Amino acid sequence: MAYQNAQLDEEKVFKDPVHSYVHVRDQVIWDLIGTREFQRLRRIKQLGTTFITFHGAEHSRFNHSLGVYEIIRRILENFTDRLQWNSEQRLLCLTAALLHDLGHGPYSHCFEKVFDLDHEDFTKQIILGDTEVNQILTKVNPDFPKKVAEVINKTYHDKLIVSLISSQIDADRMDYLQRDAYYTGVSYGHFDMDRILRVMRPLDDKIVIKSSGMHAVEDYIMSRYQMYWQVYFHPVSRSAEVLLSKILQRVKALHNDTYQFQQEPTHFYSFFTGEIKLEDYIKLDETIMVYYFQAWINEKDSILSDLCYRFVNRKLFKYTNFHFKKNMSDLFQLKQLFKQVGINPDYYLEVDSSSDLPYDFYRPGEEEERLPIYLQMENGELKELSEASEIVESISGKRRTDHKLYYPADRIKKLPDSQEKQQIKALLGMK
Amino acid sequence: MLLNHARLIRFFTDANEVVGRKKLQKMIYILKKVGLPFNEKFGFHFYGPYSEELTLRIEELCNLGFLTERREKKESYIQYHYILNDEGRQFLDQAPDDLPVCGDLVQRLNDQSARFLELIATMLYFDDLTPEEVEQKVTEVKAKANYKQEEFTQAWQFIEQLKL
């Protein structure tokens, strides 16, 4: 039997708290899960620094990737009667679902921002490069790695396959919303996924929702909205993220200034120069990062040492709401005052905006801006979701953004009494 | 800090008004591709390169009152106009940006249609391919747009000029 059709002697299952079980029958999928590049995802947390706020949120990209694969497997089972896909197309969907997050780095979003990287580039490189994953995909067909990479990068010619993995209502979002809700322990984030899967319909090059399933989709949109504001943009998690960015910025700056580290940042060298070897990228995971943070607590550089101590021991920056119009001049004044009292504002003062987040909530947008969710009405007509649903309209029409200013309250409190200290406290609204 | 917002406001001082979200997306993508320091992350979507971060940041700038958004009802959809206002200009006075002078380029892009900019942006997205492969790929992923050979020819000329 050709490798692409090879089945395991008996079905393997992974116990999963969100989907009960993840079922694997394809030899290719089983082999991919066993590769070192996929196993690495166990050491990349799905929600980065959110565990600092919600202590249960220690789940990994590995859990999530299996979950997305399982959702696609179930969708394809439902589509069996409707789609005449050959076995390679089926395998392409499953494989792309499983591997879609393969290139995420440690504390991905933050890491990418500081080093100007894109995890999607690395997903592509791992799939097409000299890796265990590539060897397996090539065994299916020499062209197969390229197709998988294109589906994940959304440049594959068959948009229907792309839509399953990545759209406004896709397997990726359906898994992470439920998984993140489960592990953070919040009560939002739940919706009737089974119902949504039953009302999904392939139509030309996109997925549409049978109109009778509108309320299930409303629930999904609501979950996405609540998770956005309650979990993803939680100001305490964002504070940890600010610290993390500052640590990486400081290490980079010190390296550029030829500072003599006690614990050399060996794993980061290629990231500093921008000439990143794939092997270096694969080797760097969150266990390695945390090791460095622990070690750098003992560095002579007081800024790096302090930032690492804060991150490791959860001594986070405090925050206050920041209004651009009202507080803009305050910000410049604060920077000056920070310098005067010996606190470097480049590392201890930061404005964080909701647009800095890698998440979003549903908005239909303008025509041809991004693909919205379509309901298929009884007469076959397509209607954009917010046109049919008042609930969705009210959420998507509401513009809400948020900005916070982060600062080290503990350090400010410990400053000797001075006019500058009083001014800083007044500007930040500290007691 | 606030630099990303300031860069966008600076862009609008050159563009003044941009008609259509799709056009705005493609303009920023093209400017980023020619080396201007925009930090918004782009991925490939149904209609070419698209950045959710940019969408959110523009929303923020509208919420903050720095950009004015005007809705224009078209036959089957709403088109959005974005215009820099006085408060936006005042913000820029306080938060200087680091965008190099690019007024002519912004104007040239703004003079093009959204469809043409979509073609340019999509071609630039596949700039690791040969020209023949680029055209083939664009035709494949944007089959519905049905770009003609003469549009490709114009697009290549435009891209060539961008590199100068």
PDB file of N, CA and C in Angstrom, chain A residues 270-363:
ATOM      1  N   SER A 270      22.457  33.889  16.727  1.00  0.00           N
ATOM      2  CA  SER A 270      22.015  34.072  15.338  1.00  0.00           C
ATOM      3  C   SER A 270      20.790  34.982  15.258  1.00  0.00           C
ATOM      4  N   PHE A 271      20.049  35.086  16.368  1.00  0.00           N
ATOM      5  CA  PHE A 271      18.886  35.995  16.370  1.00  0.00           C
ATOM      6  C   PHE A 271      19.341  37.451  16.436  1.00  0.00           C
ATOM      7  N   PHE A 272      20.483  37.679  17.108  1.00  0.00           N
ATOM      8  CA  PHE A 272      21.011  39.040  17.185  1.00  0.00           C
ATOM      9  C   PHE A 272      21.472  39.520  15.804  1.00  0.00           C
ATOM     10  N   THR A 273      22.083  38.614  15.047  1.00  0.00           N
ATOM     11  CA  THR A 273      22.625  39.023  13.741  1.00  0.00           C
ATOM     12  C   THR A 273      21.553  38.979  12.656  1.00  0.00           C
ATOM     13  N   GLY A 274      20.457  38.284  12.914  1.00  0.00           N
ATOM     14  CA  GLY A 274      19.400  38.177  11.907  1.00  0.00           C
ATOM     15  C   GLY A 274      19.658  37.070  10.905  1.00  0.00           C
ATOM     16  N   GLU A 275      20.817  36.385  11.046  1.00  0.00           N
ATOM     17  CA  GLU A 275      21.100  35.267  10.125  1.00  0.00           C
ATOM     18  C   GLU A 275      20.790  33.969  10.860  1.00  0.00           C
ATOM     19  N   ILE A 276      19.521  33.634  10.882  1.00  0.00           N
ATOM     20  CA  ILE A 276      19.072  32.539  11.746  1.00  0.00           C
ATOM     21  C   ILE A 276      19.093  31.207  11.009  1.00  0.00           C
ATOM     22  N   LYS A 277      19.830  30.269  11.593  1.00  0.00           N
ATOM     23  CA  LYS A 277      19.845  28.927  11.012  1.00  0.00           C
ATOM     24  C   LYS A 277      18.639  28.179  11.562  1.00  0.00           C
ATOM     25  N   LEU A 278      18.041  27.368  10.708  1.00  0.00           N
ATOM     26  CA  LEU A 278      16.838  26.641  11.118  1.00  0.00           C
ATOM     27  C   LEU A 278      17.099  25.794  12.359  1.00  0.00           C
ATOM     28  N   GLU A 279      18.275  25.196  12.400  1.00  0.00           N
ATOM     29  CA  GLU A 279      18.598  24.322  13.532  1.00  0.00           C
ATOM     30  C   GLU A 279      18.635  25.133  14.843  1.00  0.00           C
ATOM     31  N   ASP A 280      19.135  26.371  14.769  1.00  0.00           N
ATOM     32  CA  ASP A 280      19.163  27.232  15.964  1.00  0.00           C
ATOM     33  C   ASP A 280      17.739  27.527  16.419  1.00  0.00           C
ATOM     34  N   TYR A 281      16.884  27.758  15.450  1.00  0.00           N
ATOM     35  CA  TYR A 281      15.488  28.090  15.760  1.00  0.00           C
ATOM     36  C   TYR A 281      14.806  26.905  16.438  1.00  0.00           C
ATOM     37  N   ILE A 282      15.025  25.733  15.884  1.00  0.00           N
ATOM     38  CA  ILE A 282      14.370  24.535  16.431  1.00  0.00           C
ATOM     39  C   ILE A 282      14.860  24.249  17.858  1.00  0.00           C
ATOM     40  N   LYS A 283      16.137  24.545  18.083  1.00  0.00           N
ATOM     41  CA  LYS A 283      16.717  24.244  19.403  1.00  0.00           C
ATOM     42  C   LYS A 283      16.194  25.158  20.511  1.00  0.00           C
ATOM     43  N   LEU A 284      15.759  26.351  20.119  1.00  0.00           N
ATOM     44  CA  LEU A 284      15.353  27.315  21.147  1.00  0.00           C
ATOM     45  C   LEU A 284      13.886  27.116  21.529  1.00  0.00           C
ATOM     46  N   ASP A 285      13.657  26.723  22.762  1.00  0.00           N
ATOM     47  CA  ASP A 285      12.278  26.582  23.230  1.00  0.00           C
ATOM     48  C   ASP A 285      12.149  27.274  24.585  1.00  0.00           C
ATOM     49  N   GLU A 286      10.985  27.175  25.204  1.00  0.00           N
ATOM     50  CA  GLU A 286      10.761  27.949  26.432  1.00  0.00           C
ATOM     51  C   GLU A 286      11.558  27.414  27.625  1.00  0.00           C
ATOM     52  N   THR A 287      11.882  26.131  27.611  1.00  0.00           N
ATOM     53  CA  THR A 287      12.691  25.607  28.730  1.00  0.00           C
ATOM     54  C   THR A 287      14.076  26.253  28.701  1.00  0.00           C
ATOM     55  N   ILE A 288      14.593  26.419  27.490  1.00  0.00           N
ATOM     56  CA  ILE A 288      15.915  27.050  27.335  1.00  0.00           C
ATOM     57  C   ILE A 288      15.828  28.527  27.752  1.00  0.00           C
ATOM     58  N   MET A 289      14.782  29.190  27.309  1.00  0.00           N
ATOM     59  CA  MET A 289      14.626  30.620  27.634  1.00  0.00           C
ATOM     60  C   MET A 289      14.592  30.820  29.149  1.00  0.00           C
ATOM     61  N   VAL A 290      13.812  30.002  29.818  1.00  0.00           N
ATOM     62  CA  VAL A 290      13.664  30.172  31.274  1.00  0.00           C
ATOM     63  C   VAL A 290      14.998  29.892  31.981  1.00  0.00           C
ATOM     64  N   TYR A 291      15.759  28.949  31.428  1.00  0.00           N
ATOM     65  CA  TYR A 291      17.090  28.683  31.986  1.00  0.00           C
ATOM     66  C   TYR A 291      17.939  29.969  31.953  1.00  0.00           C
ATOM     67  N   TYR A 292      17.931  30.628  30.795  1.00  0.00           N
ATOM     68  CA  TYR A 292      18.696  31.876  30.666  1.00  0.00           C
ATOM     69  C   TYR A 292      18.185  32.940  31.638  1.00  0.00           C
ATOM     70  N   PHE A 293      16.877  33.045  31.749  1.00  0.00           N
ATOM     71  CA  PHE A 293      16.322  34.082  32.634  1.00  0.00           C
ATOM     72  C   PHE A 293      16.786  33.850  34.077  1.00  0.00           C
ATOM     73  N   GLN A 294      16.774  32.580  34.464  1.00  0.00           N
ATOM     74  CA  GLN A 294      17.249  32.235  35.820  1.00  0.00           C
ATOM     75  C   GLN A 294      18.710  32.642  35.980  1.00  0.00           C
ATOM     76  N   ALA A 295      19.505  32.290  34.963  1.00  0.00           N
ATOM     77  CA  ALA A 295      20.944  32.564  35.051  1.00  0.00           C
ATOM     78  C   ALA A 295      21.217  34.063  35.039  1.00  0.00           C
ATOM     79  N   TRP A 296      20.487  34.799  34.230  1.00  0.00           N
ATOM     80  CA  TRP A 296      20.749  36.238  34.086  1.00  0.00           C
ATOM     81  C   TRP A 296      20.339  37.048  35.322  1.00  0.00           C
ATOM     82  N   ILE A 297      19.634  36.437  36.225  1.00  0.00           N
ATOM     83  CA  ILE A 297      19.343  37.135  37.492  1.00  0.00           C
ATOM     84  C   ILE A 297      20.662  37.509  38.176  1.00  0.00           C
ATOM     85  N   ASN A 298      21.702  36.704  37.919  1.00  0.00           N
ATOM     86  CA  ASN A 298      22.996  36.947  38.562  1.00  0.00           C
ATOM     87  C   ASN A 298      23.944  37.813  37.729  1.00  0.00           C
ATOM     88  N   GLU A 299      23.457  38.362  36.621  1.00  0.00           N
ATOM     89  CA  GLU A 299      24.322  39.217  35.800  1.00  0.00           C
ATOM     90  C   GLU A 299      24.650  40.528  36.537  1.00  0.00           C
ATOM     91  N   LYS A 300      25.778  41.110  36.130  1.00  0.00           N
ATOM     92  CA  LYS A 300      26.181  42.392  36.746  1.00  0.00           C
ATOM     93  C   LYS A 300      25.310  43.531  36.246  1.00  0.00           C
ATOM     94  N   ASP A 301      24.815  43.406  35.036  1.00  0.00           N
ATOM     95  CA  ASP A 301      23.952  44.473  34.496  1.00  0.00           C
ATOM     96  C   ASP A 301      22.667  44.523  35.328  1.00  0.00           C
ATOM     97  N   SER A 302      22.483  45.631  36.003  1.00  0.00           N
ATOM     98  CA  SER A 302      21.376  45.684  36.966  1.00  0.00           C
ATOM     99  C   SER A 302      20.013  45.648  36.283  1.00  0.00           C
ATOM    100  N   ILE A 303      19.931  46.184  35.069  1.00  0.00           N
ATOM    101  CA  ILE A 303      18.634  46.187  34.374  1.00  0.00           C
ATOM    102  C   ILE A 303      18.257  44.759  33.977  1.00  0.00           C
ATOM    103  N   LEU A 304      19.178  44.059  33.337  1.00  0.00           N
ATOM    104  CA  LEU A 304      18.870  42.687  32.914  1.00  0.00           C
ATOM    105  C   LEU A 304      18.563  41.811  34.128  1.00  0.00           C
ATOM    106  N   SER A 305      19.386  41.952  35.136  1.00  0.00           N
ATOM    107  CA  SER A 305      19.198  41.155  36.350  1.00  0.00           C
ATOM    108  C   SER A 305      17.821  41.419  36.966  1.00  0.00           C
ATOM    109  N   ASP A 306      17.464  42.680  37.063  1.00  0.00           N
ATOM    110  CA  ASP A 306      16.175  43.043  37.675  1.00  0.00           C
ATOM    111  C   ASP A 306      14.997  42.552  36.830  1.00  0.00           C
ATOM    112  N   LEU A 307      15.074  42.752  35.524  1.00  0.00           N
ATOM    113  CA  LEU A 307      13.962  42.333  34.665  1.00  0.00           C
ATOM    114  C   LEU A 307      13.757  40.814  34.738  1.00  0.00           C
ATOM    115  N   CYS A 308      14.865  40.078  34.745  1.00  0.00           N
ATOM    116  CA  CYS A 308      14.764  38.613  34.821  1.00  0.00           C
ATOM    117  C   CYS A 308      14.200  38.179  36.177  1.00  0.00           C
ATOM    118  N   TYR A 309      14.667  38.841  37.222  1.00  0.00           N
ATOM    119  CA  TYR A 309      14.145  38.513  38.563  1.00  0.00           C
ATOM    120  C   TYR A 309      12.635  38.737  38.594  1.00  0.00           C
ATOM    121  N   ARG A 310      12.236  39.834  38.019  1.00  0.00           N
ATOM    122  CA  ARG A 310      10.792  40.152  37.993  1.00  0.00           C
ATOM    123  C   ARG A 310      10.012  39.084  37.232  1.00  0.00           C
ATOM    124  N   PHE A 311      10.528  38.693  36.081  1.00  0.00           N
ATOM    125  CA  PHE A 311       9.785  37.731  35.249  1.00  0.00           C
ATOM    126  C   PHE A 311       9.702  36.371  35.949  1.00  0.00           C
ATOM    127  N   VAL A 312      10.828  35.915  36.457  1.00  0.00           N
ATOM    128  CA  VAL A 312      10.867  34.582  37.072  1.00  0.00           C
ATOM    129  C   VAL A 312      10.026  34.546  38.354  1.00  0.00           C
ATOM    130  N   ASN A 313      10.040  35.639  39.087  1.00  0.00           N
ATOM    131  CA  ASN A 313       9.374  35.644  40.399  1.00  0.00           C
ATOM    132  C   ASN A 313       8.063  36.438  40.432  1.00  0.00           C
ATOM    133  N   ARG A 314       7.554  36.723  39.282  1.00  0.00           N
ATOM    134  CA  ARG A 314       6.262  37.403  39.127  1.00  0.00           C
ATOM    135  C   ARG A 314       6.196  38.744  39.881  1.00  0.00           C
ATOM    136  N   LYS A 315       7.240  39.499  39.756  1.00  0.00           N
ATOM    137  CA  LYS A 315       7.220  40.867  40.309  1.00  0.00           C
ATOM    138  C   LYS A 315       6.954  41.801  39.123  1.00  0.00           C
ATOM    139  N   LEU A 316       5.686  41.871  38.768  1.00  0.00           N
ATOM    140  CA  LEU A 316       5.325  42.518  37.507  1.00  0.00           C
ATOM    141  C   LEU A 316       5.228  44.035  37.631  1.00  0.00           C
ATOM    142  N   PHE A 317       5.219  44.680  36.471  1.00  0.00           N
ATOM    143  CA  PHE A 317       4.958  46.116  36.434  1.00  0.00           C
ATOM    144  C   PHE A 317       3.472  46.339  36.719  1.00  0.00           C
ATOM    145  N   LYS A 318       3.170  47.452  37.347  1.00  0.00           N
ATOM    146  CA  LYS A 318       1.775  47.864  37.531  1.00  0.00           C
ATOM    147  C   LYS A 318       1.339  48.628  36.289  1.00  0.00           C
ATOM    148  N   TYR A 319       0.065  48.869  36.207  1.00  0.00           N
ATOM    149  CA  TYR A 319      -0.418  49.558  35.014  1.00  0.00           C
ATOM    150  C   TYR A 319      -1.508  50.580  35.366  1.00  0.00           C
ATOM    151  N   THR A 320      -1.659  51.519  34.456  1.00  0.00           N
ATOM    152  CA  THR A 320      -2.750  52.485  34.575  1.00  0.00           C
ATOM    153  C   THR A 320      -3.298  52.711  33.171  1.00  0.00           C
ATOM    154  N   ASN A 321      -4.560  53.092  33.076  1.00  0.00           N
ATOM    155  CA  ASN A 321      -5.117  53.369  31.750  1.00  0.00           C
ATOM    156  C   ASN A 321      -4.391  54.550  31.139  1.00  0.00           C
ATOM    157  N   PHE A 322      -4.168  54.440  29.851  1.00  0.00           N
ATOM    158  CA  PHE A 322      -3.437  55.504  29.173  1.00  0.00           C
ATOM    159  C   PHE A 322      -4.319  56.111  28.086  1.00  0.00           C
ATOM    160  N   HIS A 323      -4.530  57.408  28.182  1.00  0.00           N
ATOM    161  CA  HIS A 323      -5.314  58.111  27.167  1.00  0.00           C
ATOM    162  C   HIS A 323      -4.362  58.964  26.348  1.00  0.00           C
ATOM    163  N   PHE A 324      -4.280  58.637  25.085  1.00  0.00           N
ATOM    164  CA  PHE A 324      -3.315  59.321  24.217  1.00  0.00           C
ATOM    165  C   PHE A 324      -3.453  60.842  24.302  1.00  0.00           C
ATOM    166  N   LYS A 325      -4.700  61.303  24.202  1.00  0.00           N
ATOM    167  CA  LYS A 325      -4.891  62.754  24.132  1.00  0.00           C
ATOM    168  C   LYS A 325      -4.560  63.419  25.465  1.00  0.00           C
ATOM    169  N   LYS A 326      -5.102  62.785  26.529  1.00  0.00           N
ATOM    170  CA  LYS A 326      -4.964  63.388  27.849  1.00  0.00           C
ATOM    171  C   LYS A 326      -3.554  63.215  28.415  1.00  0.00           C
ATOM    172  N   ASN A 327      -2.961  62.032  28.164  1.00  0.00           N
ATOM    173  CA  ASN A 327      -1.720  61.674  28.857  1.00  0.00           C
ATOM    174  C   ASN A 327      -0.449  61.817  28.034  1.00  0.00           C
ATOM    175  N   MET A 328      -0.596  62.250  26.781  1.00  0.00           N
ATOM    176  CA  MET A 328       0.580  62.267  25.908  1.00  0.00           C
ATOM    177  C   MET A 328       1.715  63.118  26.480  1.00  0.00           C
ATOM    178  N   SER A 329       1.383  64.321  26.930  1.00  0.00           N
ATOM    179  CA  SER A 329       2.456  65.178  27.462  1.00  0.00           C
ATOM    180  C   SER A 329       2.962  64.617  28.789  1.00  0.00           C
ATOM    181  N   ASP A 330       2.053  63.960  29.541  1.00  0.00           N
ATOM    182  CA  ASP A 330       2.471  63.316  30.797  1.00  0.00           C
ATOM    183  C   ASP A 330       3.557  62.265  30.523  1.00  0.00           C
ATOM    184  N   LEU A 331       3.363  61.564  29.425  1.00  0.00           N
ATOM    185  CA  LEU A 331       4.301  60.478  29.096  1.00  0.00           C
ATOM    186  C   LEU A 331       5.709  61.034  28.883  1.00  0.00           C
ATOM    187  N   PHE A 332       5.804  62.134  28.160  1.00  0.00           N
ATOM    188  CA  PHE A 332       7.114  62.718  27.914  1.00  0.00           C
ATOM    189  C   PHE A 332       7.716  63.277  29.202  1.00  0.00           C
ATOM    190  N   GLN A 333       6.848  63.808  30.027  1.00  0.00           N
ATOM    191  CA  GLN A 333       7.314  64.307  31.315  1.00  0.00           C
ATOM    192  C   GLN A 333       7.809  63.141  32.187  1.00  0.00           C
ATOM    193  N   LEU A 334       7.044  62.059  32.158  1.00  0.00           N
ATOM    194  CA  LEU A 334       7.431  60.879  32.940  1.00  0.00           C
ATOM    195  C   LEU A 334       8.794  60.341  32.504  1.00  0.00           C
ATOM    196  N   LYS A 335       9.008  60.317  31.210  1.00  0.00           N
ATOM    197  CA  LYS A 335      10.300  59.824  30.708  1.00  0.00           C
ATOM    198  C   LYS A 335      11.447  60.654  31.278  1.00  0.00           C
ATOM    199  N   GLN A 336      11.260  61.959  31.260  1.00  0.00           N
ATOM    200  CA  GLN A 336      12.295  62.852  31.792  1.00  0.00           C
ATOM    201  C   GLN A 336      12.503  62.604  33.288  1.00  0.00           C
ATOM    202  N   LEU A 337      11.383  62.508  33.998  1.00  0.00           N
ATOM    203  CA  LEU A 337      11.481  62.314  35.456  1.00  0.00           C
ATOM    204  C   LEU A 337      12.135  60.973  35.792  1.00  0.00           C
ATOM    205  N   PHE A 338      11.782  59.937  35.033  1.00  0.00           N
ATOM    206  CA  PHE A 338      12.401  58.619  35.250  1.00  0.00           C
ATOM    207  C   PHE A 338      13.919  58.732  35.120  1.00  0.00           C
ATOM    208  N   LYS A 339      14.352  59.440  34.076  1.00  0.00           N
ATOM    209  CA  LYS A 339      15.803  59.599  33.865  1.00  0.00           C
ATOM    210  C   LYS A 339      16.435  60.325  35.052  1.00  0.00           C
ATOM    211  N   GLN A 340      15.722  61.336  35.527  1.00  0.00           N
ATOM    212  CA  GLN A 340      16.271  62.137  36.641  1.00  0.00           C
ATOM    213  C   GLN A 340      16.432  61.325  37.927  1.00  0.00           C
ATOM    214  N   VAL A 341      15.551  60.342  38.120  1.00  0.00           N
ATOM    215  CA  VAL A 341      15.665  59.544  39.358  1.00  0.00           C
ATOM    216  C   VAL A 341      16.432  58.230  39.123  1.00  0.00           C
ATOM    217  N   GLY A 342      17.026  58.095  37.930  1.00  0.00           N
ATOM    218  CA  GLY A 342      17.892  56.940  37.670  1.00  0.00           C
ATOM    219  C   GLY A 342      17.161  55.681  37.220  1.00  0.00           C
ATOM    220  N   ILE A 343      15.946  55.828  36.688  1.00  0.00           N
ATOM    221  CA  ILE A 343      15.246  54.658  36.136  1.00  0.00           C
ATOM    222  C   ILE A 343      15.210  54.822  34.614  1.00  0.00           C
ATOM    223  N   ASN A 344      15.718  53.839  33.909  1.00  0.00           N
ATOM    224  CA  ASN A 344      15.785  53.942  32.443  1.00  0.00           C
ATOM    225  C   ASN A 344      14.394  53.730  31.831  1.00  0.00           C
ATOM    226  N   PRO A 345      13.806  54.790  31.258  1.00  0.00           N
ATOM    227  CA  PRO A 345      12.434  54.643  30.738  1.00  0.00           C
ATOM    228  C   PRO A 345      12.331  53.679  29.552  1.00  0.00           C
ATOM    229  N   ASP A 346      13.452  53.444  28.864  1.00  0.00           N
ATOM    230  CA  ASP A 346      13.404  52.506  27.733  1.00  0.00           C
ATOM    231  C   ASP A 346      13.030  51.097  28.198  1.00  0.00           C
ATOM    232  N   TYR A 347      13.323  50.814  29.467  1.00  0.00           N
ATOM    233  CA  TYR A 347      13.051  49.464  29.984  1.00  0.00           C
ATOM    234  C   TYR A 347      11.980  49.434  31.072  1.00  0.00           C
ATOM    235  N   TYR A 348      11.596  50.597  31.561  1.00  0.00           N
ATOM    236  CA  TYR A 348      10.679  50.606  32.710  1.00  0.00           C
ATOM    237  C   TYR A 348       9.406  51.425  32.496  1.00  0.00           C
ATOM    238  N   LEU A 349       9.168  51.795  31.270  1.00  0.00           N
ATOM    239  CA  LEU A 349       7.940  52.549  30.979  1.00  0.00           C
ATOM    240  C   LEU A 349       7.473  52.119  29.599  1.00  0.00           C
ATOM    241  N   GLU A 350       6.257  51.623  29.509  1.00  0.00           N
ATOM    242  CA  GLU A 350       5.801  51.113  28.209  1.00  0.00           C
ATOM    243  C   GLU A 350       4.298  51.279  28.049  1.00  0.00           C
ATOM    244  N   VAL A 351       3.903  51.739  26.869  1.00  0.00           N
ATOM    245  CA  VAL A 351       2.479  51.785  26.528  1.00  0.00           C
ATOM    246  C   VAL A 351       2.150  50.537  25.727  1.00  0.00           C
ATOM    247  N   ASP A 352       1.130  49.828  26.148  1.00  0.00           N
ATOM    248  CA  ASP A 352       0.721  48.600  25.454  1.00  0.00           C
ATOM    249  C   ASP A 352      -0.702  48.807  24.934  1.00  0.00           C
ATOM    250  N   SER A 353      -0.920  48.502  23.666  1.00  0.00           N
ATOM    251  CA  SER A 353      -2.231  48.719  23.044  1.00  0.00           C
ATOM    252  C   SER A 353      -2.861  47.401  22.642  1.00  0.00           C
ATOM    253  N   SER A 354      -4.191  47.431  22.506  1.00  0.00           N
ATOM    254  CA  SER A 354      -4.863  46.184  22.117  1.00  0.00           C
ATOM    255  C   SER A 354      -4.442  45.734  20.721  1.00  0.00           C
ATOM    256  N   SER A 355      -3.963  46.666  19.896  1.00  0.00           N
ATOM    257  CA  SER A 355      -3.516  46.255  18.558  1.00  0.00           C
ATOM    258  C   SER A 355      -2.195  45.500  18.608  1.00  0.00           C
ATOM    259  N   ASP A 356      -1.543  45.462  19.769  1.00  0.00           N
ATOM    260  CA  ASP A 356      -0.300  44.702  19.892  1.00  0.00           C
ATOM    261  C   ASP A 356      -0.555  43.215  20.077  1.00  0.00           C
ATOM    262  N   LEU A 357      -1.821  42.844  20.187  1.00  0.00           N
ATOM    263  CA  LEU A 357      -2.179  41.446  20.449  1.00  0.00           C
ATOM    264  C   LEU A 357      -2.249  40.608  19.175  1.00  0.00           C
ATOM    265  N   PRO A 358      -1.918  39.324  19.273  1.00  0.00           N
ATOM    266  CA  PRO A 358      -2.052  38.480  18.083  1.00  0.00           C
ATOM    267  C   PRO A 358      -3.450  37.879  17.942  1.00  0.00           C
ATOM    268  N   TYR A 359      -4.429  38.440  18.614  1.00  0.00           N
ATOM    269  CA  TYR A 359      -5.806  37.922  18.553  1.00  0.00           C
ATOM    270  C   TYR A 359      -6.731  39.019  18.055  1.00  0.00           C
ATOM    271  N   ASP A 360      -7.899  38.628  17.626  1.00  0.00           N
ATOM    272  CA  ASP A 360      -8.891  39.614  17.230  1.00  0.00           C
ATOM    273  C   ASP A 360     -10.274  39.062  17.506  1.00  0.00           C
ATOM    274  N   PHE A 361     -11.280  39.916  17.323  1.00  0.00           N
ATOM    275  CA  PHE A 361     -12.647  39.418  17.416  1.00  0.00           C
ATOM    276  C   PHE A 361     -13.334  39.697  16.093  1.00  0.00           C
ATOM    277  N   TYR A 362     -14.483  39.081  15.902  1.00  0.00           N
ATOM    278  CA  TYR A 362     -15.095  39.104  14.574  1.00  0.00           C
ATOM    279  C   TYR A 362     -15.636  40.477  14.195  1.00  0.00           C
ATOM    280  N   ARG A 363     -15.244  40.941  13.035  1.00  0.00           N
ATOM    281  CA  ARG A 363     -15.832  42.117  12.404  1.00  0.00           C
ATOM    282  C   ARG A 363     -15.931  41.809  10.913  1.00  0.00           C
TER     283      ARG A 363
END
